[in-house]
């Protein structure tokens, strides 16, 4: 696969501020760690760290993110939102909606967001989002928006087989990663601009139709019931068997075939 280069990316970039400052690494431990260092050093808004390969890439809840060289996209964005910590789930969902926009344009078919930070195709994971923040009290000073998008990979480890997919697997063809990256950054920038301009409610309203497992039996942090959708802060609402509704703000959503599964 053709390696990603700063000049070729910026030649195709159609964003105003996202990715205009860009660092492409052949290999690194974690783009999120690199972006945190850049944030602490005063990097400009929208600075992007991109790597061909990560040796210690991570997903949500400390899980390892497989990062084979030259096949997919691994990037982290420096972002300084005007949001309180209680609205942080909305940020992951906003980025997820931007990823869905890009995937839809590339494949001509919709993707789904699995709360709180995955993007699915045919119920298999094609992208993950990792938001890490720097804050004082209840006010965010800055965040790192980590995105891993499976682009051209056609084989996964035994642990991920049957749970993960890629654009190439679904489309049955390979993709120009530079083109995918530039489209992804444009779509994410558009959604972040919308979040800042119109607030979380507009984003959440547009996200509802793309929510995976809405109306299905699910379990999150031991809470089981029917998935109702999002709260106005980006939490996930579940109606339990006794009729009470719980709103979860973190955790892993697990689909269940029936209430007792």
PDB file of C-alpha atoms in Angstrom:
ATOM      1  CA  UNK A   1       0.000   0.000   0.000  1.00  0.00           C
ATOM      2  CA  UNK A   2       1.181   3.541  -0.781  1.00  0.00           C
ATOM      3  CA  UNK A   3       2.511   5.241   2.369  1.00  0.00           C
ATOM      4  CA  UNK A   4       0.773   8.362   3.633  1.00  0.00           C
ATOM      5  CA  UNK A   5       2.711  11.611   3.214  1.00  0.00           C
ATOM      6  CA  UNK A   6       2.063  15.064   4.640  1.00  0.00           C
ATOM      7  CA  UNK A   7       2.272  16.781   1.244  1.00  0.00           C
ATOM      8  CA  UNK A   8      -0.078  14.348  -0.515  1.00  0.00           C
ATOM      9  CA  UNK A   9      -2.623  14.592   2.304  1.00  0.00           C
ATOM     10  CA  UNK A  10      -2.582  18.380   2.414  1.00  0.00           C
ATOM     11  CA  UNK A  11      -2.853  18.583  -1.383  1.00  0.00           C
ATOM     12  CA  UNK A  12      -6.210  16.777  -1.149  1.00  0.00           C
ATOM     13  CA  UNK A  13      -7.448  18.236   2.126  1.00  0.00           C
ATOM     14  CA  UNK A  14     -10.728  20.199   1.951  1.00  0.00           C
ATOM     15  CA  UNK A  15     -10.999  21.264   5.572  1.00  0.00           C
ATOM     16  CA  UNK A  16     -10.748  24.748   7.117  1.00  0.00           C
ATOM     17  CA  UNK A  17      -8.894  23.885  10.326  1.00  0.00           C
ATOM     18  CA  UNK A  18      -8.802  20.133  10.877  1.00  0.00           C
ATOM     19  CA  UNK A  19      -5.559  18.540   9.692  1.00  0.00           C
ATOM     20  CA  UNK A  20      -4.023  21.780   8.431  1.00  0.00           C
ATOM     21  CA  UNK A  21      -1.321  21.051  10.993  1.00  0.00           C
ATOM     22  CA  UNK A  22      -0.338  17.423  10.454  1.00  0.00           C
ATOM     23  CA  UNK A  23       2.344  14.999  11.599  1.00  0.00           C
ATOM     24  CA  UNK A  24       2.668  11.600   9.881  1.00  0.00           C
ATOM     25  CA  UNK A  25       4.741   8.954  11.680  1.00  0.00           C
ATOM     26  CA  UNK A  26       5.989   5.666  10.275  1.00  0.00           C
ATOM     27  CA  UNK A  27       5.544   4.040  13.679  1.00  0.00           C
ATOM     28  CA  UNK A  28       4.676   5.163  17.198  1.00  0.00           C
ATOM     29  CA  UNK A  29       3.440   3.657  20.435  1.00  0.00           C
ATOM     30  CA  UNK A  30       0.114   5.524  20.434  1.00  0.00           C
ATOM     31  CA  UNK A  31      -1.138   8.492  18.424  1.00  0.00           C
ATOM     32  CA  UNK A  32      -3.292   9.508  21.402  1.00  0.00           C
ATOM     33  CA  UNK A  33      -0.195   9.755  23.602  1.00  0.00           C
ATOM     34  CA  UNK A  34       1.574  11.801  20.933  1.00  0.00           C
ATOM     35  CA  UNK A  35      -1.429  14.095  20.559  1.00  0.00           C
ATOM     36  CA  UNK A  36      -1.590  14.575  24.355  1.00  0.00           C
ATOM     37  CA  UNK A  37       2.029  15.748  24.291  1.00  0.00           C
ATOM     38  CA  UNK A  38       1.178  18.093  21.424  1.00  0.00           C
ATOM     39  CA  UNK A  39      -1.837  19.451  23.348  1.00  0.00           C
ATOM     40  CA  UNK A  40       0.299  20.090  26.414  1.00  0.00           C
ATOM     41  CA  UNK A  41       2.861  21.859  24.230  1.00  0.00           C
ATOM     42  CA  UNK A  42       0.255  24.247  22.803  1.00  0.00           C
ATOM     43  CA  UNK A  43      -0.501  22.610  19.451  1.00  0.00           C
ATOM     44  CA  UNK A  44      -3.019  24.449  17.294  1.00  0.00           C
ATOM     45  CA  UNK A  45      -6.666  23.447  17.207  1.00  0.00           C
ATOM     46  CA  UNK A  46      -7.154  20.582  14.767  1.00  0.00           C
ATOM     47  CA  UNK A  47      -3.565  19.354  14.829  1.00  0.00           C
ATOM     48  CA  UNK A  48      -3.531  15.704  13.702  1.00  0.00           C
ATOM     49  CA  UNK A  49      -1.082  12.925  14.549  1.00  0.00           C
ATOM     50  CA  UNK A  50      -1.258  10.081  12.043  1.00  0.00           C
ATOM     51  CA  UNK A  51       0.696   6.821  12.169  1.00  0.00           C
ATOM     52  CA  UNK A  52       1.217   3.990   9.720  1.00  0.00           C
ATOM     53  CA  UNK A  53       1.675   1.631  12.665  1.00  0.00           C
ATOM     54  CA  UNK A  54       1.120   1.674  16.439  1.00  0.00           C
ATOM     55  CA  UNK A  55       2.972  -0.610  18.813  1.00  0.00           C
ATOM     56  CA  UNK A  56       0.711   0.165  21.781  1.00  0.00           C
ATOM     57  CA  UNK A  57      -2.488   1.362  20.139  1.00  0.00           C
ATOM     58  CA  UNK A  58      -5.484   1.246  22.456  1.00  0.00           C
ATOM     59  CA  UNK A  59      -9.227   1.347  22.230  1.00  0.00           C
ATOM     60  CA  UNK A  60     -11.811   2.064  24.888  1.00  0.00           C
ATOM     61  CA  UNK A  61     -11.491   0.638  28.409  1.00  0.00           C
ATOM     62  CA  UNK A  62      -7.777  -0.033  27.900  1.00  0.00           C
ATOM     63  CA  UNK A  63      -8.256  -2.640  25.198  1.00  0.00           C
ATOM     64  CA  UNK A  64      -5.532  -3.126  22.604  1.00  0.00           C
ATOM     65  CA  UNK A  65      -6.212  -1.690  19.144  1.00  0.00           C
ATOM     66  CA  UNK A  66      -4.578  -3.829  16.465  1.00  0.00           C
ATOM     67  CA  UNK A  67      -2.565  -1.555  14.173  1.00  0.00           C
ATOM     68  CA  UNK A  68      -0.962  -3.428  11.261  1.00  0.00           C
ATOM     69  CA  UNK A  69       1.257  -1.247   9.122  1.00  0.00           C
ATOM     70  CA  UNK A  70       0.064   0.381   5.920  1.00  0.00           C
ATOM     71  CA  UNK A  71      -3.496  -0.930   5.833  1.00  0.00           C
ATOM     72  CA  UNK A  72      -5.802   1.208   7.949  1.00  0.00           C
ATOM     73  CA  UNK A  73      -6.010   4.686   9.495  1.00  0.00           C
ATOM     74  CA  UNK A  74      -4.849   5.507  13.023  1.00  0.00           C
ATOM     75  CA  UNK A  75      -5.079   9.159  13.961  1.00  0.00           C
ATOM     76  CA  UNK A  76      -5.591  11.509  16.879  1.00  0.00           C
ATOM     77  CA  UNK A  77      -6.862  15.094  16.832  1.00  0.00           C
ATOM     78  CA  UNK A  78      -6.117  17.949  19.221  1.00  0.00           C
ATOM     79  CA  UNK A  79      -9.443  19.627  20.028  1.00  0.00           C
ATOM     80  CA  UNK A  80     -10.510  22.248  22.571  1.00  0.00           C
ATOM     81  CA  UNK A  81     -14.300  22.059  22.956  1.00  0.00           C
ATOM     82  CA  UNK A  82     -16.456  24.529  24.867  1.00  0.00           C
ATOM     83  CA  UNK A  83     -18.252  21.716  26.701  1.00  0.00           C
ATOM     84  CA  UNK A  84     -18.608  20.687  30.331  1.00  0.00           C
ATOM     85  CA  UNK A  85     -17.465  17.242  31.402  1.00  0.00           C
ATOM     86  CA  UNK A  86     -21.096  16.104  31.604  1.00  0.00           C
ATOM     87  CA  UNK A  87     -21.339  16.539  27.825  1.00  0.00           C
ATOM     88  CA  UNK A  88     -18.227  14.513  27.009  1.00  0.00           C
ATOM     89  CA  UNK A  89     -20.282  11.522  25.747  1.00  0.00           C
ATOM     90  CA  UNK A  90     -21.726  13.862  23.107  1.00  0.00           C
ATOM     91  CA  UNK A  91     -18.235  14.483  21.749  1.00  0.00           C
ATOM     92  CA  UNK A  92     -17.565  10.797  21.055  1.00  0.00           C
ATOM     93  CA  UNK A  93     -20.985  10.504  19.423  1.00  0.00           C
ATOM     94  CA  UNK A  94     -20.332  13.610  17.305  1.00  0.00           C
ATOM     95  CA  UNK A  95     -17.090  12.103  15.994  1.00  0.00           C
ATOM     96  CA  UNK A  96     -18.919   8.816  15.430  1.00  0.00           C
ATOM     97  CA  UNK A  97     -21.517  10.612  13.337  1.00  0.00           C
ATOM     98  CA  UNK A  98     -18.736  12.180  11.263  1.00  0.00           C
ATOM     99  CA  UNK A  99     -17.192   8.743  10.701  1.00  0.00           C
ATOM    100  CA  UNK A 100     -20.613   7.442   9.614  1.00  0.00           C
ATOM    101  CA  UNK A 101     -20.921  10.322   7.137  1.00  0.00           C
ATOM    102  CA  UNK A 102     -17.572   9.421   5.569  1.00  0.00           C
ATOM    103  CA  UNK A 103     -18.308   5.685   5.436  1.00  0.00           C
ATOM    104  CA  UNK A 104     -21.702   6.363   3.842  1.00  0.00           C
ATOM    105  CA  UNK A 105     -20.099   8.483   1.124  1.00  0.00           C
ATOM    106  CA  UNK A 106     -17.421   5.868   0.451  1.00  0.00           C
ATOM    107  CA  UNK A 107     -19.735   2.855   0.345  1.00  0.00           C
ATOM    108  CA  UNK A 108     -23.057   4.358  -0.675  1.00  0.00           C
ATOM    109  CA  UNK A 109     -24.750   2.754   2.326  1.00  0.00           C
ATOM    110  CA  UNK A 110     -25.279   3.794   5.932  1.00  0.00           C
ATOM    111  CA  UNK A 111     -23.162   2.729   8.881  1.00  0.00           C
ATOM    112  CA  UNK A 112     -24.396   2.513  12.484  1.00  0.00           C
ATOM    113  CA  UNK A 113     -23.119   3.947  15.737  1.00  0.00           C
ATOM    114  CA  UNK A 114     -22.876   1.494  18.596  1.00  0.00           C
ATOM    115  CA  UNK A 115     -23.010   3.560  21.769  1.00  0.00           C
ATOM    116  CA  UNK A 116     -20.778   4.953  23.090  1.00  0.00           C
ATOM    117  CA  UNK A 117     -17.863   4.924  20.629  1.00  0.00           C
ATOM    118  CA  UNK A 118     -17.963   2.322  17.841  1.00  0.00           C
ATOM    119  CA  UNK A 119     -19.055   2.434  14.210  1.00  0.00           C
ATOM    120  CA  UNK A 120     -20.530  -0.729  12.697  1.00  0.00           C
ATOM    121  CA  UNK A 121     -21.126  -2.176   9.257  1.00  0.00           C
ATOM    122  CA  UNK A 122     -23.420  -5.213   9.161  1.00  0.00           C
ATOM    123  CA  UNK A 123     -23.159  -5.173  12.977  1.00  0.00           C
ATOM    124  CA  UNK A 124     -19.379  -5.714  12.788  1.00  0.00           C
ATOM    125  CA  UNK A 125     -16.992  -3.040  14.038  1.00  0.00           C
ATOM    126  CA  UNK A 126     -15.233  -0.989  11.367  1.00  0.00           C
ATOM    127  CA  UNK A 127     -14.141   1.980  13.490  1.00  0.00           C
ATOM    128  CA  UNK A 128     -13.517   2.913  17.091  1.00  0.00           C
ATOM    129  CA  UNK A 129     -13.266   6.295  18.804  1.00  0.00           C
ATOM    130  CA  UNK A 130     -11.239   7.049  21.921  1.00  0.00           C
ATOM    131  CA  UNK A 131     -11.797  10.403  23.639  1.00  0.00           C
ATOM    132  CA  UNK A 132      -9.278  11.429  26.288  1.00  0.00           C
ATOM    133  CA  UNK A 133      -9.537  14.746  28.090  1.00  0.00           C
ATOM    134  CA  UNK A 134      -7.573  17.280  30.112  1.00  0.00           C
ATOM    135  CA  UNK A 135      -9.757  19.142  32.597  1.00  0.00           C
ATOM    136  CA  UNK A 136      -9.954  21.210  35.757  1.00  0.00           C
ATOM    137  CA  UNK A 137     -13.084  20.722  37.838  1.00  0.00           C
ATOM    138  CA  UNK A 138     -16.005  20.467  35.433  1.00  0.00           C
ATOM    139  CA  UNK A 139     -14.402  22.394  32.573  1.00  0.00           C
ATOM    140  CA  UNK A 140     -12.495  20.792  29.720  1.00  0.00           C
ATOM    141  CA  UNK A 141      -9.203  22.416  28.691  1.00  0.00           C
ATOM    142  CA  UNK A 142      -8.698  20.139  25.743  1.00  0.00           C
ATOM    143  CA  UNK A 143      -9.396  16.701  24.369  1.00  0.00           C
ATOM    144  CA  UNK A 144      -7.754  14.113  22.191  1.00  0.00           C
ATOM    145  CA  UNK A 145     -10.062  12.589  19.586  1.00  0.00           C
ATOM    146  CA  UNK A 146      -8.613   9.220  18.634  1.00  0.00           C
ATOM    147  CA  UNK A 147     -10.003   7.431  15.567  1.00  0.00           C
ATOM    148  CA  UNK A 148      -9.135   3.991  14.239  1.00  0.00           C
ATOM    149  CA  UNK A 149     -10.777   3.110  10.914  1.00  0.00           C
ATOM    150  CA  UNK A 150     -10.354  -0.308   9.284  1.00  0.00           C
ATOM    151  CA  UNK A 151      -9.784   0.500   5.614  1.00  0.00           C
ATOM    152  CA  UNK A 152      -7.952  -2.182   3.645  1.00  0.00           C
ATOM    153  CA  UNK A 153      -7.468  -4.988   6.131  1.00  0.00           C
ATOM    154  CA  UNK A 154      -9.038  -8.277   5.008  1.00  0.00           C
ATOM    155  CA  UNK A 155      -7.960 -10.547   7.871  1.00  0.00           C
ATOM    156  CA  UNK A 156      -8.246 -10.150  11.628  1.00  0.00           C
ATOM    157  CA  UNK A 157      -6.848 -11.987  14.624  1.00  0.00           C
ATOM    158  CA  UNK A 158      -8.790 -14.929  16.020  1.00  0.00           C
ATOM    159  CA  UNK A 159      -9.950 -12.682  18.863  1.00  0.00           C
ATOM    160  CA  UNK A 160     -11.587 -10.241  16.438  1.00  0.00           C
ATOM    161  CA  UNK A 161     -12.714 -12.650  13.716  1.00  0.00           C
ATOM    162  CA  UNK A 162     -16.466 -12.432  13.270  1.00  0.00           C
ATOM    163  CA  UNK A 163     -16.623  -9.146  15.205  1.00  0.00           C
ATOM    164  CA  UNK A 164     -14.633  -6.748  13.000  1.00  0.00           C
ATOM    165  CA  UNK A 165     -14.782  -5.694   9.376  1.00  0.00           C
ATOM    166  CA  UNK A 166     -13.278  -3.116   7.033  1.00  0.00           C
ATOM    167  CA  UNK A 167     -14.259  -0.934   4.112  1.00  0.00           C
ATOM    168  CA  UNK A 168     -12.407  -3.319   1.796  1.00  0.00           C
ATOM    169  CA  UNK A 169     -14.249  -6.390   3.074  1.00  0.00           C
ATOM    170  CA  UNK A 170     -17.652  -4.750   2.657  1.00  0.00           C
ATOM    171  CA  UNK A 171     -16.912  -3.138  -0.725  1.00  0.00           C
ATOM    172  CA  UNK A 172     -14.808  -6.066  -2.016  1.00  0.00           C
ATOM    173  CA  UNK A 173     -12.121  -3.655  -3.209  1.00  0.00           C
ATOM    174  CA  UNK A 174      -9.245  -1.668  -1.761  1.00  0.00           C
ATOM    175  CA  UNK A 175      -9.266   2.080  -1.097  1.00  0.00           C
ATOM    176  CA  UNK A 176      -6.826   4.941  -1.485  1.00  0.00           C
ATOM    177  CA  UNK A 177      -6.127   5.717   2.172  1.00  0.00           C
ATOM    178  CA  UNK A 178      -5.206   9.331   1.450  1.00  0.00           C
ATOM    179  CA  UNK A 179      -8.617   9.899  -0.120  1.00  0.00           C
ATOM    180  CA  UNK A 180     -10.359   8.141   2.788  1.00  0.00           C
ATOM    181  CA  UNK A 181      -8.413  10.204   5.326  1.00  0.00           C
ATOM    182  CA  UNK A 182      -9.206  13.535   3.679  1.00  0.00           C
ATOM    183  CA  UNK A 183     -12.897  12.684   3.426  1.00  0.00           C
ATOM    184  CA  UNK A 184     -12.929  11.500   7.037  1.00  0.00           C
ATOM    185  CA  UNK A 185     -11.356  14.738   8.279  1.00  0.00           C
ATOM    186  CA  UNK A 186     -13.809  16.840   6.262  1.00  0.00           C
ATOM    187  CA  UNK A 187     -16.813  14.954   7.648  1.00  0.00           C
ATOM    188  CA  UNK A 188     -15.572  15.049  11.237  1.00  0.00           C
ATOM    189  CA  UNK A 189     -14.779  18.763  10.965  1.00  0.00           C
ATOM    190  CA  UNK A 190     -18.293  19.430   9.670  1.00  0.00           C
ATOM    191  CA  UNK A 191     -19.867  17.614  12.624  1.00  0.00           C
ATOM    192  CA  UNK A 192     -17.600  19.307  15.178  1.00  0.00           C
ATOM    193  CA  UNK A 193     -18.499  22.681  13.666  1.00  0.00           C
ATOM    194  CA  UNK A 194     -22.159  21.742  13.932  1.00  0.00           C
ATOM    195  CA  UNK A 195     -21.719  20.738  17.572  1.00  0.00           C
ATOM    196  CA  UNK A 196     -20.103  24.075  18.384  1.00  0.00           C
ATOM    197  CA  UNK A 197     -22.671  26.080  16.419  1.00  0.00           C
ATOM    198  CA  UNK A 198     -25.950  24.313  17.221  1.00  0.00           C
ATOM    199  CA  UNK A 199     -25.199  22.358  20.396  1.00  0.00           C
ATOM    200  CA  UNK A 200     -25.429  18.654  21.251  1.00  0.00           C
ATOM    201  CA  UNK A 201     -29.195  18.328  20.798  1.00  0.00           C
ATOM    202  CA  UNK A 202     -28.972  18.715  17.016  1.00  0.00           C
ATOM    203  CA  UNK A 203     -26.228  16.094  16.790  1.00  0.00           C
ATOM    204  CA  UNK A 204     -28.114  13.652  19.024  1.00  0.00           C
ATOM    205  CA  UNK A 205     -31.323  14.063  17.006  1.00  0.00           C
ATOM    206  CA  UNK A 206     -29.493  13.197  13.778  1.00  0.00           C
ATOM    207  CA  UNK A 207     -27.751  10.280  15.422  1.00  0.00           C
ATOM    208  CA  UNK A 208     -30.872   8.522  16.690  1.00  0.00           C
ATOM    209  CA  UNK A 209     -31.785   6.856  13.353  1.00  0.00           C
ATOM    210  CA  UNK A 210     -28.242   5.467  13.091  1.00  0.00           C
ATOM    211  CA  UNK A 211     -28.128   3.930  16.581  1.00  0.00           C
ATOM    212  CA  UNK A 212     -27.367   0.224  16.561  1.00  0.00           C
ATOM    213  CA  UNK A 213     -29.608  -2.024  18.694  1.00  0.00           C
ATOM    214  CA  UNK A 214     -32.262   0.584  19.404  1.00  0.00           C
ATOM    215  CA  UNK A 215     -35.395  -1.331  20.410  1.00  0.00           C
ATOM    216  CA  UNK A 216     -33.403  -4.498  21.101  1.00  0.00           C
ATOM    217  CA  UNK A 217     -32.663  -6.280  24.383  1.00  0.00           C
ATOM    218  CA  UNK A 218     -29.301  -5.075  25.691  1.00  0.00           C
ATOM    219  CA  UNK A 219     -27.152  -5.086  28.798  1.00  0.00           C
ATOM    220  CA  UNK A 220     -24.901  -2.235  29.984  1.00  0.00           C
ATOM    221  CA  UNK A 221     -23.026  -2.456  33.294  1.00  0.00           C
ATOM    222  CA  UNK A 222     -25.413  -5.126  34.590  1.00  0.00           C
ATOM    223  CA  UNK A 223     -28.521  -3.157  33.571  1.00  0.00           C
ATOM    224  CA  UNK A 224     -30.735  -5.188  31.244  1.00  0.00           C
ATOM    225  CA  UNK A 225     -33.722  -4.093  29.242  1.00  0.00           C
ATOM    226  CA  UNK A 226     -34.943  -2.553  26.001  1.00  0.00           C
ATOM    227  CA  UNK A 227     -32.643   0.005  24.376  1.00  0.00           C
ATOM    228  CA  UNK A 228     -34.619   3.250  24.098  1.00  0.00           C
ATOM    229  CA  UNK A 229     -31.939   5.532  22.672  1.00  0.00           C
ATOM    230  CA  UNK A 230     -30.044   8.599  23.805  1.00  0.00           C
ATOM    231  CA  UNK A 231     -30.616  11.060  26.616  1.00  0.00           C
ATOM    232  CA  UNK A 232     -30.065  14.791  26.069  1.00  0.00           C
ATOM    233  CA  UNK A 233     -26.527  14.460  27.477  1.00  0.00           C
ATOM    234  CA  UNK A 234     -25.529  11.527  25.260  1.00  0.00           C
ATOM    235  CA  UNK A 235     -26.231   8.827  27.838  1.00  0.00           C
ATOM    236  CA  UNK A 236     -28.011   5.628  26.824  1.00  0.00           C
ATOM    237  CA  UNK A 237     -31.530   4.944  28.089  1.00  0.00           C
ATOM    238  CA  UNK A 238     -32.651   1.401  28.921  1.00  0.00           C
ATOM    239  CA  UNK A 239     -36.169   0.392  30.008  1.00  0.00           C
ATOM    240  CA  UNK A 240     -35.974  -2.467  32.491  1.00  0.00           C
ATOM    241  CA  UNK A 241     -38.528  -5.253  32.904  1.00  0.00           C
ATOM    242  CA  UNK A 242     -40.257  -3.410  35.768  1.00  0.00           C
ATOM    243  CA  UNK A 243     -40.801  -0.374  33.555  1.00  0.00           C
ATOM    244  CA  UNK A 244     -38.152   1.862  35.123  1.00  0.00           C
ATOM    245  CA  UNK A 245     -35.784   3.680  32.789  1.00  0.00           C
ATOM    246  CA  UNK A 246     -32.084   3.821  33.582  1.00  0.00           C
ATOM    247  CA  UNK A 247     -29.697   6.227  31.863  1.00  0.00           C
ATOM    248  CA  UNK A 248     -26.140   4.909  31.532  1.00  0.00           C
ATOM    249  CA  UNK A 249     -23.249   7.297  30.928  1.00  0.00           C
ATOM    250  CA  UNK A 250     -20.466   4.758  30.431  1.00  0.00           C
ATOM    251  CA  UNK A 251     -20.029   1.055  29.878  1.00  0.00           C
ATOM    252  CA  UNK A 252     -20.108  -1.540  27.117  1.00  0.00           C
ATOM    253  CA  UNK A 253     -23.388  -2.190  25.313  1.00  0.00           C
ATOM    254  CA  UNK A 254     -23.958  -5.919  24.823  1.00  0.00           C
ATOM    255  CA  UNK A 255     -26.887  -7.097  22.681  1.00  0.00           C
ATOM    256  CA  UNK A 256     -28.993  -9.920  24.131  1.00  0.00           C
ATOM    257  CA  UNK A 257     -31.131 -12.276  22.080  1.00  0.00           C
ATOM    258  CA  UNK A 258     -33.851 -12.211  24.768  1.00  0.00           C
ATOM    259  CA  UNK A 259     -34.263 -10.764  28.269  1.00  0.00           C
ATOM    260  CA  UNK A 260     -32.768 -13.742  30.063  1.00  0.00           C
ATOM    261  CA  UNK A 261     -29.839 -14.305  27.677  1.00  0.00           C
TER     262      UNK A 261
END
